[in-house]
Amino acid sequence: MTAFLEMTNVSKVFSAGIIRRQHTVAVDDVTMTIDEQSPSILAVAGESGSGKTTLARLLLGVIPPSSGEVIYRGQSVDDLSREQRRTYLREIQPIFQDPFESYNPFYKVDHVLTVPAQKFQLAATKQETTRLIHEALDMVGLQPAETLGRFPHQLSGGQRQRVMVARAMLLRPRLIVADEPVSMVDASLRATILESIRRMKQELGISVVYITHDLTTAYQIADNILVMYKGSVVEAGSVEQVIRDPKHPYTQLLVSSIPQPDPSLPWGAEGEIAGDPESMEVAAVGCKFVDRCPVAFAPCAGQRPPLYHEHPSRAAACFRYDDAPTLEGENLDLVFERQLASQPASGSEEQAAN
Amino acid sequence: MKNGAVLTVNDLRVYYDTPAGTVKAVDGVSFDLRPGERLGLVGESGSGKSTMALALMRMHKPPARIAGGEVLLDGVGDVMELDDEGLRRIRLDRLALVPQGAMNSLNPVMRVRDQLADGIRTHEPGDDRDALTARIRAQLARVGLDADVGGKFPHELSGGMKQRVAIAIGTSLSPSVIIADEPTSALDVVVQRQVMETLRSVQEEIGASVLIVGHDMGLMAQIADRMGVMYAGKLVELAPVHDLFTNPQHPYTRLLIESVPTLMAKRALASIPGAPPTLINVPPGCPFHPRCPSAFEPCDSEVPLPTSQNGRVVSCHLYPGEAA
């Protein structure tokens, strides 16, 4: 069985400077699989500089990897024929962070819905197109009558972002890559957007890669999570395991630094923050987190820790767990929990889409 | 000054005149800021919270104008009545701003030490060069920055360091009131935690009161002593932070708290039906009534007045108490 989308040992290095060339490893040797049979929501979490957005762009095929391969239905994304690439571009849809930048202010919002419908020939007739658009808007909780025919500035940020979700859904993709879709949306409207993303998985059987810095929303909507630090995966597994019981000191720091909306809970623990969290320096050898780690010991500076499979649905790249076996082939799939798509709705959608 | 408050805001109104009509961004807001307290003020975008923060220092920009009300600063009087010279004297010295996104508020072509020296020299001339250098060093140390940061330009600093520099500048003259407008909104969680810890320790050291404006309920729960909630230009509830989270009174506050995702439990994400009103077209009566699950007959016609009980203030017809 070929997987829908795979990344095998993918790295992305950005280089800058002419005389003193500097290299930044944005994504460092990541291997993962997204399959179609069991749609799931995967959160990719990390702070700025973690490489999470670069990972998203690699999945979307916007940038090529420096090494390793992104494989779409068994074929490297580089080698797709024109026809295959077209399908690839339809099957993987992005949702971006800024709900205003994604619009051309001179066009009505209808534009972002009708153009892709035409380009990908989703419907034979105009009535059919309209019906599909109305259906997609309904799905995200927008009234077509109150949304269509308006200019982007006439909608709120939350509404604009929901139109973007509807646009992605309209194309019946197999995978949606959402890069910080709610970070610019007000709290009271955030839930609606996250809820429509969750419905996409449940009702349409679409997998979602949810890129975020916010572990709380990741915990709420995702099934699995991958925590990145300076381009490397430091911890991965089910959200229950990784967020409720984090093992890597970096994940522990991230989780305890989230201010909880309850004044009786503490904010962080003593002595947890060491080093400069914003330093861009990365040690050439050893664990990337060693300078900031409160529990670093001898082996940490010597070599890079592999992912240890210390729980059936969790792996952490930290030498404290070296009595556990390493994660076979660094394949993150082994720790991710999947439910098989069982809802009849998603089955019929799948046939309709094919 | 009543009940020893450092800053008393009475019925403050800030309006924007636009071609489409008058926008009441701040519409009759009243509260006290007590000595040494951290008062959090939350609201969604467009609730008027930032406009109000800037208006307290009269730093609002046209077309915004003060349409009424007073802002009494302890020992100074009504800030709204001051002339330019009077304003210049109290800004930074008594009433200081730590702006949102220090990236854009620092001067990109001036070294950090010169930006710090600027305010000190203007308000307290007389320090000789060595004394001034020592003061700048001490101020940087206070916010956890090395002395060599003084010689750097803003672009050489990380986001968290820039925000610390903004705190260093804002507190350089030990003001009695610090207004922090979304001080950590663009920072990662760990850096946010460090910057807030810095702000808290400096504030406690100099004994200032802080008004923190923001939208992050979690952050407010952790940092504020008391908390106010703004909706459509009005302060709908004000209470000690613990009371507000355990027993919110205004329906908007309750729904806002319920809509915040937590790590405690996985649940269907709640959202508040509808959308915040555009301030040009605020619904009559209580501005929240079209979205309110508890709305009843007076809500769509009568504006609820603030009532106070046990140190809490709420503006909602469900609580017909003593007028505040």
GROMACS .gro file of C-alpha atoms in nm, chain A residues 49-170:
model
  122
   49GLY     CA    1   1.253   2.926   1.442
   50SER     CA    2   1.151   2.567   1.504
   51GLY     CA    3   1.102   2.495   1.134
   52LYS     CA    4   0.732   2.425   1.156
   53THR     CA    5   0.634   2.659   0.875
   54THR     CA    6   0.916   2.525   0.657
   55LEU     CA    7   0.778   2.177   0.717
   56ALA     CA    8   0.438   2.298   0.601
   57ARG     CA    9   0.585   2.451   0.287
   58LEU     CA   10   0.768   2.127   0.210
   59LEU     CA   11   0.443   1.933   0.238
   60LEU     CA   12   0.267   2.182   0.013
   61GLY     CA   13   0.544   2.149  -0.244
   62VAL     CA   14   0.609   2.522  -0.237
   63ILE     CA   15   0.979   2.465  -0.171
   64PRO     CA   16   1.190   2.159  -0.257
   65PRO     CA   17   1.380   1.971   0.014
   66SER     CA   18   1.760   2.007   0.027
   67SER     CA   19   1.791   1.636   0.088
   68GLY     CA   20   1.550   1.350   0.131
   69GLU     CA   21   1.225   1.318  -0.056
   70VAL     CA   22   0.863   1.422  -0.033
   71ILE     CA   23   0.669   1.136  -0.188
   72TYR     CA   24   0.313   1.176  -0.312
   73ARG     CA   25   0.127   0.853  -0.385
   74GLY     CA   26   0.452   0.664  -0.429
   75GLN     CA   27   0.622   0.919  -0.649
   76SER     CA   28   0.867   1.193  -0.563
   77VAL     CA   29   0.703   1.533  -0.582
   78ASP     CA   30   0.990   1.644  -0.808
   79ASP     CA   31   0.903   1.387  -1.071
   80LEU     CA   32   0.531   1.439  -1.100
   81SER     CA   33   0.389   1.479  -1.447
   82ARG     CA   34   0.188   1.791  -1.520
   83GLU     CA   35  -0.135   1.602  -1.471
   84GLN     CA   36  -0.020   1.441  -1.147
   85ARG     CA   37   0.101   1.771  -1.013
   86ARG     CA   38  -0.237   1.920  -1.079
   87THR     CA   39  -0.402   1.650  -0.873
   88TYR     CA   40  -0.140   1.692  -0.604
   89LEU     CA   41  -0.212   2.063  -0.587
   90ARG     CA   42  -0.581   1.995  -0.551
   91GLU     CA   43  -0.548   1.719  -0.298
   92ILE     CA   44  -0.334   1.918  -0.058
   93GLN     CA   45  -0.479   2.252   0.037
   94PRO     CA   46  -0.330   2.526   0.253
   95ILE     CA   47  -0.494   2.755   0.504
   96PHE     CA   48  -0.271   3.045   0.600
   97GLN     CA   49  -0.235   3.253   0.910
   98ASP     CA   50  -0.342   3.596   0.800
   99PRO     CA   51  -0.707   3.606   0.696
  100PHE     CA   52  -0.658   3.938   0.521
  101GLU     CA   53  -0.337   3.884   0.324
  102SER     CA   54  -0.491   3.588   0.146
  103TYR     CA   55  -0.744   3.809  -0.029
  104ASN     CA   56  -0.719   4.054  -0.312
  105PRO     CA   57  -0.901   4.355  -0.166
  106PHE     CA   58  -1.034   4.455  -0.509
  107TYR     CA   59  -1.229   4.135  -0.561
  108LYS     CA   60  -1.536   4.019  -0.379
  109VAL     CA   61  -1.486   3.720  -0.154
  110ASP     CA   62  -1.668   3.505  -0.412
  111HIS     CA   63  -1.348   3.523  -0.616
  112VAL     CA   64  -1.150   3.293  -0.387
  113LEU     CA   65  -1.427   3.037  -0.418
  114THR     CA   66  -1.520   3.055  -0.786
  115VAL     CA   67  -1.168   3.067  -0.930
  116PRO     CA   68  -1.049   2.737  -0.781
  117ALA     CA   69  -1.385   2.581  -0.869
  118GLN     CA   70  -1.329   2.675  -1.232
  119LYS     CA   71  -0.957   2.594  -1.245
  120PHE     CA   72  -1.008   2.247  -1.111
  121GLN     CA   73  -1.335   2.200  -1.300
  122LEU     CA   74  -1.523   2.092  -0.994
  123ALA     CA   75  -1.862   2.129  -1.156
  124ALA     CA   76  -2.006   2.114  -1.502
  125THR     CA   77  -2.257   2.394  -1.465
  126LYS     CA   78  -2.274   2.726  -1.295
  127GLN     CA   79  -2.563   2.611  -1.077
  128GLU     CA   80  -2.357   2.316  -0.967
  129THR     CA   81  -2.066   2.545  -0.874
  130THR     CA   82  -2.296   2.765  -0.672
  131ARG     CA   83  -2.438   2.465  -0.495
  132LEU     CA   84  -2.089   2.342  -0.401
  133ILE     CA   85  -1.993   2.687  -0.274
  134HIS     CA   86  -2.307   2.713  -0.064
  135GLU     CA   87  -2.243   2.369   0.077
  136ALA     CA   88  -1.885   2.458   0.173
  137LEU     CA   89  -1.997   2.782   0.339
  138ASP     CA   90  -2.267   2.597   0.532
  139MET     CA   91  -2.007   2.357   0.657
  140VAL     CA   92  -1.807   2.637   0.821
  141GLY     CA   93  -2.119   2.797   0.964
  142LEU     CA   94  -2.148   3.094   0.729
  143GLN     CA   95  -2.470   3.211   0.567
  144PRO     CA   96  -2.407   3.224   0.190
  145ALA     CA   97  -2.647   3.518   0.158
  146GLU     CA   98  -2.455   3.722   0.413
  147THR     CA   99  -2.113   3.628   0.285
  148LEU     CA  100  -2.117   3.619  -0.095
  149GLY     CA  101  -2.114   3.944  -0.285
  150ARG     CA  102  -1.914   4.121  -0.015
  151PHE     CA  103  -1.563   4.257  -0.020
  152PRO     CA  104  -1.302   4.115   0.216
  153HIS     CA  105  -1.298   4.430   0.431
  154GLN     CA  106  -1.671   4.394   0.493
  155LEU     CA  107  -1.618   4.067   0.676
  156SER     CA  108  -1.466   4.019   1.019
  157GLY     CA  109  -1.132   3.842   1.059
  158GLY     CA  110  -1.309   3.533   1.180
  159GLN     CA  111  -1.545   3.529   0.884
  160ARG     CA  112  -1.261   3.580   0.637
  161GLN     CA  113  -1.073   3.290   0.785
  162ARG     CA  114  -1.383   3.073   0.767
  163VAL     CA  115  -1.421   3.155   0.398
  164MET     CA  116  -1.063   3.032   0.358
  165VAL     CA  117  -1.154   2.708   0.533
  166ALA     CA  118  -1.455   2.676   0.301
  167ARG     CA  119  -1.231   2.735   0.000
  168ALA     CA  120  -0.997   2.459   0.108
  169MET     CA  121  -1.290   2.227   0.168
  170LEU     CA  122  -1.454   2.305  -0.165
   0.00000   0.00000   0.00000
